[in-house]
Tab-separated table of C-alpha atoms in Angstrom:
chain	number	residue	atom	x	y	z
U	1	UNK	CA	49.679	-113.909	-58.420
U	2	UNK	CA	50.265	-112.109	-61.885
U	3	UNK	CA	53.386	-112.577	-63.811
U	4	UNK	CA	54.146	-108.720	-62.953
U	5	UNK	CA	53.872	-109.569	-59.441
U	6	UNK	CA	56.100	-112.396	-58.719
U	7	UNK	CA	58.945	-110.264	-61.118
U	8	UNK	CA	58.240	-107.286	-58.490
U	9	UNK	CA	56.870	-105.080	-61.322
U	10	UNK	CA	53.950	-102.974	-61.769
U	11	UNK	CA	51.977	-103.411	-64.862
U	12	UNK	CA	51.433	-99.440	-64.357
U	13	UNK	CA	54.855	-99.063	-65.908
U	14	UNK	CA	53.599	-100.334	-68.820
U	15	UNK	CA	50.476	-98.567	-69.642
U	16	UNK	CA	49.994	-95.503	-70.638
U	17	UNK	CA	46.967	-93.567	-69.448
U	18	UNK	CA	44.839	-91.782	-71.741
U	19	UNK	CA	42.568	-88.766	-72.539
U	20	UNK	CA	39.996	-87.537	-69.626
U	21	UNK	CA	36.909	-88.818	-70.504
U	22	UNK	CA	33.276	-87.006	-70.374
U	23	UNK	CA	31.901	-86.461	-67.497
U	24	UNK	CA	29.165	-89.002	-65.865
U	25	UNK	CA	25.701	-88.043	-65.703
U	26	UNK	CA	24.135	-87.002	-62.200
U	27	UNK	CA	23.509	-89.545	-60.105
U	28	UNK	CA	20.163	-90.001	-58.231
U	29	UNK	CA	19.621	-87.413	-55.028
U	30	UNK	CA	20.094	-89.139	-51.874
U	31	UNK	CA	17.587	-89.756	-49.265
U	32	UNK	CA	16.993	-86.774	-46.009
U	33	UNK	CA	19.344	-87.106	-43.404
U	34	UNK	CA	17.592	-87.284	-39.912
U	35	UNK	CA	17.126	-83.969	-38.423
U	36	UNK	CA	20.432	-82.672	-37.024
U	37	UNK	CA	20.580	-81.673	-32.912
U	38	UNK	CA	19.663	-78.205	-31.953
U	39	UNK	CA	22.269	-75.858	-32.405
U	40	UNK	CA	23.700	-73.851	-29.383
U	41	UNK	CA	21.234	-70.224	-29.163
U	42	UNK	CA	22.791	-67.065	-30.558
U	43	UNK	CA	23.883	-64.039	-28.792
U	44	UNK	CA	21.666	-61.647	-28.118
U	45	UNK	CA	20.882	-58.280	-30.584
U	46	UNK	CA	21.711	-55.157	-30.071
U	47	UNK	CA	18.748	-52.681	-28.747
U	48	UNK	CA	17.293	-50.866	-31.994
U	49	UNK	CA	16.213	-47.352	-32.494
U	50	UNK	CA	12.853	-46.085	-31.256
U	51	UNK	CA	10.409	-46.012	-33.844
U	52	UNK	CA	8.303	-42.755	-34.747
U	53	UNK	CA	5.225	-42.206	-33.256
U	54	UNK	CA	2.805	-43.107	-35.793
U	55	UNK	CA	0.126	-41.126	-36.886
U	56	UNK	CA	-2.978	-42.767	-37.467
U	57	UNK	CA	-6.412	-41.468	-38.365
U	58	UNK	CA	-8.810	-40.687	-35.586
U	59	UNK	CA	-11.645	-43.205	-34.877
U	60	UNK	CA	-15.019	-42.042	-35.128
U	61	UNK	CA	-17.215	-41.260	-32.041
U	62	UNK	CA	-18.236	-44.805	-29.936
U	63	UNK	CA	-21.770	-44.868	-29.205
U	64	UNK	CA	-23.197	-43.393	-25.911
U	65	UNK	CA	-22.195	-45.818	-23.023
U	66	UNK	CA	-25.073	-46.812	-20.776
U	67	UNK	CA	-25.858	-44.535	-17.518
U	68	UNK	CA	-23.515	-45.460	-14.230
U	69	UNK	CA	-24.603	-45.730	-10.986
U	70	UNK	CA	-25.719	-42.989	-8.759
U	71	UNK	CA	-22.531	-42.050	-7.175
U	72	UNK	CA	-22.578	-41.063	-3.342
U	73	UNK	CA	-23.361	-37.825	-2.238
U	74	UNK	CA	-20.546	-35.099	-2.334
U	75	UNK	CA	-19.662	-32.655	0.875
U	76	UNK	CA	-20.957	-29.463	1.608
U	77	UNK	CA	-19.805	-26.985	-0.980
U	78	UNK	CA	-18.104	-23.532	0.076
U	79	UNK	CA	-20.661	-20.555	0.806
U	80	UNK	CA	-21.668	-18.721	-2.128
U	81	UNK	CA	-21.828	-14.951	-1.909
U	82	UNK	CA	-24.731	-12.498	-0.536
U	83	UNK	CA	-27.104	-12.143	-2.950
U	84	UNK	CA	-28.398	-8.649	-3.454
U	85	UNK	CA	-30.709	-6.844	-1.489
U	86	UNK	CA	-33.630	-7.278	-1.879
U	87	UNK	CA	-36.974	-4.552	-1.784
U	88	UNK	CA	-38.402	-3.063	1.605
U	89	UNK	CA	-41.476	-4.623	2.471
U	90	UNK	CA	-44.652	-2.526	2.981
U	91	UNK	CA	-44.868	-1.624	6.232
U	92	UNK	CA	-46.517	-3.252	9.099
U	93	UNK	CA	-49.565	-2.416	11.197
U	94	UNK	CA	-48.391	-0.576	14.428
U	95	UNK	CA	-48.102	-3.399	17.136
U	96	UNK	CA	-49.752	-2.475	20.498
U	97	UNK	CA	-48.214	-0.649	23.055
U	98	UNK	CA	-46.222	-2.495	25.419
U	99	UNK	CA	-46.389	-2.152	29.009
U	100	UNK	CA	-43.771	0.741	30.704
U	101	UNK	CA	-40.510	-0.878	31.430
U	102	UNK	CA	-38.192	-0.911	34.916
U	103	UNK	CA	-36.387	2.349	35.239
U	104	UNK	CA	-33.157	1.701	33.451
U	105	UNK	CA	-29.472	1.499	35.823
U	106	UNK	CA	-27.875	5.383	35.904
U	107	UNK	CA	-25.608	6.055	33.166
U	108	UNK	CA	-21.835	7.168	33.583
U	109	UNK	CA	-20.791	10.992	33.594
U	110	UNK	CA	-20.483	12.588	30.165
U	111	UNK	CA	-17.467	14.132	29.479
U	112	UNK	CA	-16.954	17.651	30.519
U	113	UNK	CA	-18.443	20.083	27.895
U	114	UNK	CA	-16.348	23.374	26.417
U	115	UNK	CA	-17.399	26.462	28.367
U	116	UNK	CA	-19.971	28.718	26.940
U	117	UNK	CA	-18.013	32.085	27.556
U	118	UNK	CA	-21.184	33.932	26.404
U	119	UNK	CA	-24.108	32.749	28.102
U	120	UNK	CA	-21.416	32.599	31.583
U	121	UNK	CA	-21.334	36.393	31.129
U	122	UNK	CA	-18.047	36.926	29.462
U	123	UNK	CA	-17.750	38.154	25.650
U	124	UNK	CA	-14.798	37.386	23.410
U	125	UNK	CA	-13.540	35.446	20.550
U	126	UNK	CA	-11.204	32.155	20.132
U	127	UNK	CA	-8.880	31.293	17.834
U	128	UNK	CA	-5.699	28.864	17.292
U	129	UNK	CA	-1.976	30.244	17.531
U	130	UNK	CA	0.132	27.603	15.246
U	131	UNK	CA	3.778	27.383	16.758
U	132	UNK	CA	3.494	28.866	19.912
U	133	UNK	CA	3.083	26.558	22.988
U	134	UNK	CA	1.052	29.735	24.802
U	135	UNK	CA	-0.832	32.373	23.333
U	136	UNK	CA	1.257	35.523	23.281
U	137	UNK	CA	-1.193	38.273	23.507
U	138	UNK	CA	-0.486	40.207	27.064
U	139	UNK	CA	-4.882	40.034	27.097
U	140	UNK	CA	-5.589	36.978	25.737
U	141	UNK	CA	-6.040	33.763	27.700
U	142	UNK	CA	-4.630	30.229	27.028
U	143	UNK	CA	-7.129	28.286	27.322
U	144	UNK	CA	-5.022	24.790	26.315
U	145	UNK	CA	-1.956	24.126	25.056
U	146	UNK	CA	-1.933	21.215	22.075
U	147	UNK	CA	-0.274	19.394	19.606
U	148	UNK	CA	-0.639	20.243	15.586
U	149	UNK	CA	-2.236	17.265	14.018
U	150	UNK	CA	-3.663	16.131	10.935
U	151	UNK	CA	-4.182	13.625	7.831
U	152	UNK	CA	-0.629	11.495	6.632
U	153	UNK	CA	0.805	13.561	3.747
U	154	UNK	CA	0.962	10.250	1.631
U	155	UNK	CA	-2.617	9.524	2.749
U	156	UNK	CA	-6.269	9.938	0.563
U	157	UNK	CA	-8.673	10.042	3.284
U	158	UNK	CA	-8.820	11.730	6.751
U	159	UNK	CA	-9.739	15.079	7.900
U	160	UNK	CA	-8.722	18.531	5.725
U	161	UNK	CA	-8.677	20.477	8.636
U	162	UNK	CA	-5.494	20.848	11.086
U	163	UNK	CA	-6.369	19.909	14.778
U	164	UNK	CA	-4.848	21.375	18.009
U	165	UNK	CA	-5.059	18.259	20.151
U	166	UNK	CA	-4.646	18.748	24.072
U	167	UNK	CA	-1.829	17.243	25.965
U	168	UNK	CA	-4.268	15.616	28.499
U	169	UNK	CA	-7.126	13.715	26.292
U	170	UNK	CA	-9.860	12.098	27.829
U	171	UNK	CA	-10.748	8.602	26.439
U	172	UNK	CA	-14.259	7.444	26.160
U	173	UNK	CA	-14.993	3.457	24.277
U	174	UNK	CA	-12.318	2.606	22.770
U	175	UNK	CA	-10.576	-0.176	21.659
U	176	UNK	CA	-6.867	-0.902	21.649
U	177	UNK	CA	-4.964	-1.509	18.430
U	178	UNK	CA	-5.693	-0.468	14.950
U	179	UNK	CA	-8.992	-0.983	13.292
U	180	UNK	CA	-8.585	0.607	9.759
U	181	UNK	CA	-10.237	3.582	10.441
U	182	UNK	CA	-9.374	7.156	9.625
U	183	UNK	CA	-6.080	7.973	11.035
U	184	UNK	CA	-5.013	11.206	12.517
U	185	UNK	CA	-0.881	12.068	12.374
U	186	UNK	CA	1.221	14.617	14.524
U	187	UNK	CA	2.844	17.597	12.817
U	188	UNK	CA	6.420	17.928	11.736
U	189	UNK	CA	8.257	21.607	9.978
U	190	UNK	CA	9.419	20.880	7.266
U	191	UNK	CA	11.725	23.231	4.780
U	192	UNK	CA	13.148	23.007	0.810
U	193	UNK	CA	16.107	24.336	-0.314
U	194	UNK	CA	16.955	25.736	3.331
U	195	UNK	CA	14.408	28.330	3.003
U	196	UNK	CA	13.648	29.413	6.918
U	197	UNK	CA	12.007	32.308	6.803
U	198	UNK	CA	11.023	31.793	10.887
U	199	UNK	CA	13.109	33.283	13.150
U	200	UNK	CA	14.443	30.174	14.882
U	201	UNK	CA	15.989	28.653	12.054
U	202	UNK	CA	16.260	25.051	13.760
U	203	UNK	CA	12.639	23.895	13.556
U	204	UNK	CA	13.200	21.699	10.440
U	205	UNK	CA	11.379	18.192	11.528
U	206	UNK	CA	10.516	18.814	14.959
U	207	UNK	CA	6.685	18.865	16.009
U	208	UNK	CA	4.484	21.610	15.911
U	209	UNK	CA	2.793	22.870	18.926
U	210	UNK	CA	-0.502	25.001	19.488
U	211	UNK	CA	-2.707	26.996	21.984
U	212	UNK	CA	-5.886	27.780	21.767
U	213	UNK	CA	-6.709	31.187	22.748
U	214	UNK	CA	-9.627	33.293	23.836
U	215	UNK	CA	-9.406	37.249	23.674
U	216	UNK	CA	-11.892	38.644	26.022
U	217	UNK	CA	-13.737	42.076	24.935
U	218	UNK	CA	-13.243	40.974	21.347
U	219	UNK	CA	-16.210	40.471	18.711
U	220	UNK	CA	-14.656	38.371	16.150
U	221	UNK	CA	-11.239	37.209	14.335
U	222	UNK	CA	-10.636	36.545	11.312
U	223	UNK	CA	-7.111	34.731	9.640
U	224	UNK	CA	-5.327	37.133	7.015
U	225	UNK	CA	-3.170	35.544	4.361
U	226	UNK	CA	-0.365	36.918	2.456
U	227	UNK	CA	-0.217	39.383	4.895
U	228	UNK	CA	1.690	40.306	8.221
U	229	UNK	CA	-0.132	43.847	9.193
U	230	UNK	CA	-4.321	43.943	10.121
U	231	UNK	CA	-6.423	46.347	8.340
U	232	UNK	CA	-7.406	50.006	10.093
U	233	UNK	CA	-9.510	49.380	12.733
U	234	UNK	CA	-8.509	45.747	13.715
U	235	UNK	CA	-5.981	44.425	16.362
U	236	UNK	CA	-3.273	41.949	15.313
U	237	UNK	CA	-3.258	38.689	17.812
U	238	UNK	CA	-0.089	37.450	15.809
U	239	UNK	CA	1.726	37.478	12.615
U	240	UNK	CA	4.069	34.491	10.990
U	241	UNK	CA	3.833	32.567	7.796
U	242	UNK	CA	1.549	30.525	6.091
U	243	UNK	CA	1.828	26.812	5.350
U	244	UNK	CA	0.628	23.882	4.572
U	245	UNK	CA	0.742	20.255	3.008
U	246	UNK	CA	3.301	19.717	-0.012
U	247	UNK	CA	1.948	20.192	-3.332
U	248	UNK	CA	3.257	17.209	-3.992
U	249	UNK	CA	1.596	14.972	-1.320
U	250	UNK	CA	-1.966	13.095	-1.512
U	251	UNK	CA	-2.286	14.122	2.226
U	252	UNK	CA	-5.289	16.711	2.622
U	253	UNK	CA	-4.312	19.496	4.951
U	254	UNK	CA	-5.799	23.426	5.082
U	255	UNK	CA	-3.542	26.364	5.083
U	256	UNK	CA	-2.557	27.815	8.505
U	257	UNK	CA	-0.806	30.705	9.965
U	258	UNK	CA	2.117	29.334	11.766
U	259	UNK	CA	3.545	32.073	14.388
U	260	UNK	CA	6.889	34.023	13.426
U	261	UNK	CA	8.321	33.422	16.630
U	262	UNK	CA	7.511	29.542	16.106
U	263	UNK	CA	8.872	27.028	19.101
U	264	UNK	CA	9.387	23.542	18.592
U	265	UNK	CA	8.057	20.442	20.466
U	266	UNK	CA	8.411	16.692	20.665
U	267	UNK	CA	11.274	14.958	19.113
U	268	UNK	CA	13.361	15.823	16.412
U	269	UNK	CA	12.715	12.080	14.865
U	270	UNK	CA	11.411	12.375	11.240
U	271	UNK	CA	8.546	10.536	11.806
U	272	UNK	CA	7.146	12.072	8.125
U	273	UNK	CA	3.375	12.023	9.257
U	274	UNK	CA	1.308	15.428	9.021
U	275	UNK	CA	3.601	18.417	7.545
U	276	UNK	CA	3.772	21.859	7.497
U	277	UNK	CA	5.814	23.607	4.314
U	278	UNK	CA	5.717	26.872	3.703
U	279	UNK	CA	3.140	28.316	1.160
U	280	UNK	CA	4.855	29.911	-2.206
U	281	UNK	CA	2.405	31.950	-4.372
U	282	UNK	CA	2.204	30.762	-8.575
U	283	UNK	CA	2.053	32.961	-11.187
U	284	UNK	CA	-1.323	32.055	-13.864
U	285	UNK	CA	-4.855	32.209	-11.938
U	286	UNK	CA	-2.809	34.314	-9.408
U	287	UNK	CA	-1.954	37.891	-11.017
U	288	UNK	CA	1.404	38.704	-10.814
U	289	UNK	CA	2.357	41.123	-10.188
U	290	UNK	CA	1.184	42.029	-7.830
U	291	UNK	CA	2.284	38.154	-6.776
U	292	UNK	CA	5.881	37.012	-7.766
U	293	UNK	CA	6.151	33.022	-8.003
U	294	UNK	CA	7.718	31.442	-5.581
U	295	UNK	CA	7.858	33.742	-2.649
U	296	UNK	CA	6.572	32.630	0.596
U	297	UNK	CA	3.617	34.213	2.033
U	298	UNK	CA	3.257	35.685	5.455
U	299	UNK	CA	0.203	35.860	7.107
U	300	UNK	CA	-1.894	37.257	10.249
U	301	UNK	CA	-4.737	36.821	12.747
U	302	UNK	CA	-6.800	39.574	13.649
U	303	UNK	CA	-9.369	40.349	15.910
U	304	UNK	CA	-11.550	43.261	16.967
């Protein structure tokens, strides 16, 4: 035990420290530690962006790959169209006559034929009155009474002239339903502007009816348009106006003299298929005078 000791004082209270000295060079690197336990994994990254589409160079051409197999055989293919017709052929060496053959089964009746008022002994002329459901003449005959029909007035194709069909037809083959044939149409009056220059002025879209007529002691008939009187000479069967199909419409049609005293038929439906307008003249080809535009032009038959 020092002396400082056993009198219960530090020799520290005695000695002064001194100056900080240099300091010590760098002492020899220790050896590795042993590798450490695996630390706990992270969290996981956020998603990144999506990347351009890069735009590389393009390859050259591979070399021809070997043939494959013969695959199996496909279906039948859709039928190709008709080719074109081909040349006649020369013609043939007559074959030999064949024996007769059995008497063939009796046919059906034909349909009854028109009368042949000339070779029967009778002399006359016929002719069509247009609006009249008899024939007016106190010595003319009726020999029918009809409907006016004709081509649609929106339609290319069909018949130009205006037939008197009978009430009564007789059918021969036919064949039920439409087969995109050529179409005939009743016929309806029809006015513009409320032009009626008939005397019954309530025709407008009602059907047209006809008769067909046959004046006895008569050599011929002719129609006379644009006017109501017959020449010297000639007698007049009946006067009216004429008309026809819209200028407007595709329909074909013929120009008719439609009776003044005009009667109606059928419905008054506007059923719009064959028409009947009346005829105005047009100043240009036409000379006017002594032709004014627009006025509608009468119209006779006459017969002698």
């Amino acid at each position: 035990m020092g002396l400082g000791t056993r009198l219960g004082i530090s020799l520290n209270q005695f000695v002064h420290a001194g100056p900080q000295g240099l300091p010590g060079r760098d002492g020899v690197p220790g050896r590795d530690g042993k590798q450490g336990n695996p630390g706990i994994p992270g969290r996981r990254g956020l998603k990144g962006t999506k990347g351009k589409v890069g735009r590389g160079m393009k390859g050259k051409a591979g070399s021809p790959g070997f043939p494959g197999k013969e695959g199996p055989r496909g279906g039948l293919g859709v039928k190709g169209n008709a080719g074109d017709k081909g040349e006649a052929g020369a013609k043939g060496d007559a074959g030999e006559k064949g024996n007769k053959g059995d008497v063939g089964l009796k046919g059906e009746m034909g349909m009854p034929g028109i009368a042949d008022y000339r070779v029967s002994g009778i002399s006359g002329v016929t002719y069509v009155q247009w609006g009249r459901k008899r024939c007016s003449a106190s010595d003319v005959q009726t020999v029918y009474s009809g409907v006016a029909a004709g081509s649609g007035y929106s339609k290319g194709g069909g018949g130009a002239n205006t037939q008197c069909l009978p009430l009564d037809p007789t059918w021969g083959y036919y064949r039920d339903g439409n087969q995109g044939a050529s179409y005939i149409y009743g016929t309806e009056y029809q006015f513009e502007h409320g032009i009626y220059p008939f005397s019954n002025k309530g025709l407008f879209q009602y059907d047209v009816p006809c008769a067909l007529c046959f004046a006895s002691n008569k050599n011929t008939q002719f129609m006379l348009p644009a006017k109501n009187i017959c020449p010297s000479g000639w007698s007049r069967a009946y006067y009216g106006y004429l008309m026809a199909e819209r200028h407007t419409h595709s329909g074909r049609s013929m120009y008719v003299c439609v009776d003044y005293y005009a009667e109606p038929t059928g419905s008054h439906s506007n059923h719009n298929g064959n028409l009947f307008y009346p005829v105005e003249a047009q100043c240009g080809s036409l000379p006017c005078l002594p032709y004014v535009a627009g006025r509608e032009l009468t119209c006779a038959v006459c017969t002698r």
